[in-house]
Amino acid sequence: MKKSGLLLNAVSILILLTFYGCSGSGGEKAEPQAASGLPAAWKVIGPGGGGAQFLSTIDPQDPNHVFVRCDMTGAYVTYDGGKSWRMFNLRTVVQDFEFDPGNPNTIYASNSGLYRSDDRGVRWELVYPDPAKGVVERMVGDHADQYLETRDGQRSGRIEKVRVDPADGKRIYLGMPAPMVYSPGAEPRRSGDSVLVVGTDDRGASWRELGRVAGQEILAIFPGSWDGRPEELTVFTDRAAARISIKDGGTTYLKLPEESIQAVEGGKAAKGSVFYLLTPLKESGGTVSGGIYRSGDDGQSWTRLNSGLLDDFPVTNRLPRFAALAVCEGDPAVVYLSCSQYGARTKEGSERHFGIFKTADGGQHWSWVYRASSETVFSANYSGGWMGKSYGPDWGEYPLALGVSPTNPDICWANDFGCTYRTLDGGGSWEQEFSNTLPDESVSTRGMDVTTCYGVHFDPFDPQHIFISYTDIGAFHSFNGGESWFHAIQGVPREWHNTCYWMVFDPEVKGRAWSVWGSGHDLPRPKMFRGGNFDRFVGGVAYSEDAARSWRKSNEGMPPNTVSTHILLDPQSPSDSRTLYVCGFGKGVFKSMDGGKNWVNSSNGLGPNLNAWRLVLLPGGRLILLVARGLENRQVVDGALYASDDQAASWKKLDLPEGVNAPNDLVYDPSDPQRMYLSCWPRTVERTERGGGLLRTEDGGATWKRVFEEDAHVYAAAVDPQNPATVFINTFNSAAFRSEDRGETWHRLQGYNFKWGHRPVPDPHHPGMLYLTTFGGSVFYGPATGVPGAFEDIVDPTFTMWYGKYE
């Protein structure tokens, strides 16, 4: 297959420029210094925030210049203190950021490789592994886990920590744990019992191994130059601490006060390094051990510092739990501490509190600077934006990570399961920094979007009304074409709020709509099965008569634990008694003939795997059901295809294409419904992906032809309604693609490079424009032909990217 080399047409360019105006790719306002000279790019739409965020890293010389990463592959940079963000993508999840203390323009980011930017985070280049060694990108596993492989067969590992020597910016140190081992149905595990530290003396031109330290996770690397020992490093893992000689690799272990370490942070005081350890609290025989420890002598001795942290114990008989800590590097007497659980006595007994503690005297005394429960912010000093308004304080939970300015202890950023927020006054007040609230109470993103979305849905009576079905944040809709958004969860049972998998508007009755929901999110990814007992999740159908402004539960006849992943309306059914079909994941198919008031299970003929995922209604009345691949007792259960020619009264199994066991999506050509496209998720066979990609049938599924790569994780396809020969696919392989000859040849949609892509959706109101939903980056909107020559974060990569053949 080869690319077809298309150019933007004039209509697409005009629409793109109209949509963007003068804004950049990330937020309402772009920072000229960051985006200067970059061509127009895809725009991310949505409310902002929504998923787990981490690792706020603050420029020591400019507190408004901050980096954040998420666990869904996106990374984000702001140049204006969070008023706007630019998302960038470095092939997979970033593990660490590090500023060069001696060069304000240079920052490093690590994941499967080490990347460097010399222009404050705009352009990035691969530094490690050495691109000169013929580095090739590989992707394998259910999430298309990315790694880099050199010409001699060496595979990159995950780089968890980066440290630049403050005395010499040419010296850089990397910490890498033992590689992960993934087995079907099992939790990932480490393949070894030590972490590796490597270093360079020439800014990455050459690297050498410095030493190994016992442990499975590397927590911190501290430069010896802080203590007048420039030829040493102090390295902390989850269960050890050691000094490593840069000259000869000699390793000296330090005695730790506890066996298990959660986190380590530190700074430079007048007399040298100051380290803080966070360890789990434990109680035995009425004695509490663990907590916070401090060392002011480079790890030779430790002092326990829990004053003020245990005030409500043992009154509530619940030990606190702490999640993260952050130390001001230039003033290590100031430390912020994230608390995930704190038992507080109430009239009714006790309740869980969470929030942030702070010390300004090196841990001698701790006090709350942000404290909340599920319903109340007791400190009354937090503005949480739309998320706090819709859900209350506990939806985002406790801070997962904290970041303090290295030069100003009053500036601290926090990240949780939905928000990023900061204080500029030492914890006196906290303000969210991911979303704008407009005068009409609608919201718009600032460019930090961390959400999985399943579809973009359009109101047939209002071209400005757009609906997005989301994981983690339910659903949002816009009445101004996507410029701003309202939360669309009113009336939906609280226990369903996590995920809206799909919705459908009635094509004949204005305002009427149905949506399907579930507390089990991220389906059909098998991670949802690893805990067993999928029946613990709940879900069902909701109904609206006011264009999704409000909903009411409408699942009579369904079990309450029916996580519902798709809903289909038969447009030929009477408008006063619509026929609807719903996929109940693990439950099969449900049917209603009275507009959703009552449902009956319609799974006759289906096999033991009832992971009903998606339904397709062909113009002739045939129904096709896609059953997702699953796990049972940690064993893979193959997916399947079924057809029904009697309105779901019975189902007949269809043959899947050879080698395919995970059908994920099916679309048909409206000009010839016998022509269909099957999107497939691959399986891993000896570190090679098999059975994925895209297949096409010309005879209604009797025979299939593969038309896109077998190792591609193709989530979904779309046929252009204006020109059915044009087909789009979106993938977990950092790319979306377009074909103008029904899949015979392809080219990549340049300018879009989000790692985990979901669904392509042609814009029905603006021909030539395309929505791309994602697993973790909200919705991208841009020209359906891509943006030729668009800047894509990594400068002139000399390593071979997975999609290189389509460039």
mmCIF file with all atom_site columns, N, CA and C in Angstrom, residues 58-81:
data_model
loop_
_atom_site.group_PDB
_atom_site.id
_atom_site.type_symbol
_atom_site.label_atom_id
_atom_site.label_alt_id
_atom_site.label_comp_id
_atom_site.label_asym_id
_atom_site.label_entity_id
_atom_site.label_seq_id
_atom_site.pdbx_PDB_ins_code
_atom_site.Cartn_x
_atom_site.Cartn_y
_atom_site.Cartn_z
_atom_site.occupancy
_atom_site.B_iso_or_equiv
_atom_site.pdbx_formal_charge
_atom_site.auth_seq_id
_atom_site.auth_comp_id
_atom_site.auth_asym_id
_atom_site.auth_atom_id
_atom_site.pdbx_PDB_model_num
ATOM 1  N N  . ILE A 1 58 ? 7.401  22.929 36.749 1.00 0.00 ? 58 ILE A N  1
ATOM 2  C CA . ILE A 1 58 ? 7.391  24.382 36.616 1.00 0.00 ? 58 ILE A CA 1
ATOM 3  C C  . ILE A 1 58 ? 8.790  24.877 36.252 1.00 0.00 ? 58 ILE A C  1
ATOM 4  N N  . ASP A 1 59 ? 8.833  25.739 35.277 1.00 0.00 ? 59 ASP A N  1
ATOM 5  C CA . ASP A 1 59 ? 10.083 26.369 34.852 1.00 0.00 ? 59 ASP A CA 1
ATOM 6  C C  . ASP A 1 59 ? 10.662 27.152 36.027 1.00 0.00 ? 59 ASP A C  1
ATOM 7  N N  . PRO A 1 60 ? 11.908 26.882 36.419 1.00 0.00 ? 60 PRO A N  1
ATOM 8  C CA . PRO A 1 60 ? 12.482 27.602 37.565 1.00 0.00 ? 60 PRO A CA 1
ATOM 9  C C  . PRO A 1 60 ? 12.651 29.095 37.315 1.00 0.00 ? 60 PRO A C  1
ATOM 10 N N  . GLN A 1 61 ? 12.647 29.512 36.054 1.00 0.00 ? 61 GLN A N  1
ATOM 11 C CA . GLN A 1 61 ? 12.841 30.927 35.753 1.00 0.00 ? 61 GLN A CA 1
ATOM 12 C C  . GLN A 1 61 ? 11.569 31.631 35.272 1.00 0.00 ? 61 GLN A C  1
ATOM 13 N N  . ASP A 1 62 ? 10.520 30.867 35.005 1.00 0.00 ? 62 ASP A N  1
ATOM 14 C CA . ASP A 1 62 ? 9.263  31.453 34.544 1.00 0.00 ? 62 ASP A CA 1
ATOM 15 C C  . ASP A 1 62 ? 8.116  30.622 35.094 1.00 0.00 ? 62 ASP A C  1
ATOM 16 N N  . PRO A 1 63 ? 7.478  31.046 36.188 1.00 0.00 ? 63 PRO A N  1
ATOM 17 C CA . PRO A 1 63 ? 6.452  30.226 36.824 1.00 0.00 ? 63 PRO A CA 1
ATOM 18 C C  . PRO A 1 63 ? 5.190  30.042 35.997 1.00 0.00 ? 63 PRO A C  1
ATOM 19 N N  . ASN A 1 64 ? 5.036  30.797 34.915 1.00 0.00 ? 64 ASN A N  1
ATOM 20 C CA . ASN A 1 64 ? 3.888  30.621 34.026 1.00 0.00 ? 64 ASN A CA 1
ATOM 21 C C  . ASN A 1 64 ? 4.128  29.571 32.956 1.00 0.00 ? 64 ASN A C  1
ATOM 22 N N  . HIS A 1 65 ? 5.346  29.074 32.907 1.00 0.00 ? 65 HIS A N  1
ATOM 23 C CA . HIS A 1 65 ? 5.730  28.060 31.914 1.00 0.00 ? 65 HIS A CA 1
ATOM 24 C C  . HIS A 1 65 ? 5.731  26.700 32.616 1.00 0.00 ? 65 HIS A C  1
ATOM 25 N N  . VAL A 1 66 ? 4.733  25.876 32.307 1.00 0.00 ? 66 VAL A N  1
ATOM 26 C CA . VAL A 1 66 ? 4.505  24.642 33.055 1.00 0.00 ? 66 VAL A CA 1
ATOM 27 C C  . VAL A 1 66 ? 4.169  23.507 32.089 1.00 0.00 ? 66 VAL A C  1
ATOM 28 N N  . PHE A 1 67 ? 4.658  22.315 32.410 1.00 0.00 ? 67 PHE A N  1
ATOM 29 C CA . PHE A 1 67 ? 4.323  21.102 31.666 1.00 0.00 ? 67 PHE A CA 1
ATOM 30 C C  . PHE A 1 67 ? 3.488  20.171 32.547 1.00 0.00 ? 67 PHE A C  1
ATOM 31 N N  . VAL A 1 68 ? 2.551  19.484 31.927 1.00 0.00 ? 68 VAL A N  1
ATOM 32 C CA . VAL A 1 68 ? 1.721  18.475 32.581 1.00 0.00 ? 68 VAL A CA 1
ATOM 33 C C  . VAL A 1 68 ? 1.596  17.308 31.621 1.00 0.00 ? 68 VAL A C  1
ATOM 34 N N  . ARG A 1 69 ? 1.490  16.111 32.168 1.00 0.00 ? 69 ARG A N  1
ATOM 35 C CA . ARG A 1 69 ? 1.226  14.957 31.314 1.00 0.00 ? 69 ARG A CA 1
ATOM 36 C C  . ARG A 1 69 ? 0.020  14.209 31.864 1.00 0.00 ? 69 ARG A C  1
ATOM 37 N N  . CYS A 1 70 ? -0.574 13.363 31.036 1.00 0.00 ? 70 CYS A N  1
ATOM 38 C CA . CYS A 1 70 ? -1.676 12.525 31.494 1.00 0.00 ? 70 CYS A CA 1
ATOM 39 C C  . CYS A 1 70 ? -1.293 11.065 31.296 1.00 0.00 ? 70 CYS A C  1
ATOM 40 N N  . ASP A 1 71 ? -2.203 10.157 31.662 1.00 0.00 ? 71 ASP A N  1
ATOM 41 C CA . ASP A 1 71 ? -1.935 8.732  31.483 1.00 0.00 ? 71 ASP A CA 1
ATOM 42 C C  . ASP A 1 71 ? -2.550 8.212  30.192 1.00 0.00 ? 71 ASP A C  1
ATOM 43 N N  . MET A 1 72 ? -3.016 9.115  29.327 1.00 0.00 ? 72 MET A N  1
ATOM 44 C CA . MET A 1 72 ? -3.676 8.728  28.084 1.00 0.00 ? 72 MET A CA 1
ATOM 45 C C  . MET A 1 72 ? -2.881 9.198  26.863 1.00 0.00 ? 72 MET A C  1
ATOM 46 N N  . THR A 1 73 ? -1.580 9.399  27.038 1.00 0.00 ? 73 THR A N  1
ATOM 47 C CA . THR A 1 73 ? -0.551 9.665  26.025 1.00 0.00 ? 73 THR A CA 1
ATOM 48 C C  . THR A 1 73 ? -0.336 11.142 25.727 1.00 0.00 ? 73 THR A C  1
ATOM 49 N N  . GLY A 1 74 ? -1.277 12.022 26.005 1.00 0.00 ? 74 GLY A N  1
ATOM 50 C CA . GLY A 1 74 ? -1.072 13.423 25.706 1.00 0.00 ? 74 GLY A CA 1
ATOM 51 C C  . GLY A 1 74 ? -0.158 14.104 26.717 1.00 0.00 ? 74 GLY A C  1
ATOM 52 N N  . ALA A 1 75 ? 0.555  15.123 26.271 1.00 0.00 ? 75 ALA A N  1
ATOM 53 C CA . ALA A 1 75 ? 1.339  15.996 27.141 1.00 0.00 ? 75 ALA A CA 1
ATOM 54 C C  . ALA A 1 75 ? 0.929  17.432 26.830 1.00 0.00 ? 75 ALA A C  1
ATOM 55 N N  . TYR A 1 76 ? 1.140  18.338 27.807 1.00 0.00 ? 76 TYR A N  1
ATOM 56 C CA . TYR A 1 76 ? 0.577  19.682 27.690 1.00 0.00 ? 76 TYR A CA 1
ATOM 57 C C  . TYR A 1 76 ? 1.581  20.706 28.201 1.00 0.00 ? 76 TYR A C  1
ATOM 58 N N  . VAL A 1 77 ? 1.600  21.861 27.530 1.00 0.00 ? 77 VAL A N  1
ATOM 59 C CA . VAL A 1 77 ? 2.473  22.943 27.970 1.00 0.00 ? 77 VAL A CA 1
ATOM 60 C C  . VAL A 1 77 ? 1.679  24.244 27.957 1.00 0.00 ? 77 VAL A C  1
ATOM 61 N N  . THR A 1 78 ? 1.887  25.067 28.983 1.00 0.00 ? 78 THR A N  1
ATOM 62 C CA . THR A 1 78 ? 1.310  26.404 29.032 1.00 0.00 ? 78 THR A CA 1
ATOM 63 C C  . THR A 1 78 ? 2.429  27.421 29.180 1.00 0.00 ? 78 THR A C  1
ATOM 64 N N  . TYR A 1 79 ? 2.227  28.579 28.566 1.00 0.00 ? 79 TYR A N  1
ATOM 65 C CA . TYR A 1 79 ? 3.184  29.677 28.677 1.00 0.00 ? 79 TYR A CA 1
ATOM 66 C C  . TYR A 1 79 ? 2.570  30.868 29.405 1.00 0.00 ? 79 TYR A C  1
ATOM 67 N N  . ASP A 1 80 ? 1.307  30.701 29.833 1.00 0.00 ? 80 ASP A N  1
ATOM 68 C CA . ASP A 1 80 ? 0.605  31.821 30.457 1.00 0.00 ? 80 ASP A CA 1
ATOM 69 C C  . ASP A 1 80 ? -0.066 31.393 31.757 1.00 0.00 ? 80 ASP A C  1
ATOM 70 N N  . GLY A 1 81 ? 0.538  30.480 32.472 1.00 0.00 ? 81 GLY A N  1
ATOM 71 C CA . GLY A 1 81 ? 0.027  30.085 33.768 1.00 0.00 ? 81 GLY A CA 1
ATOM 72 C C  . GLY A 1 81 ? -1.294 29.350 33.738 1.00 0.00 ? 81 GLY A C  1
#
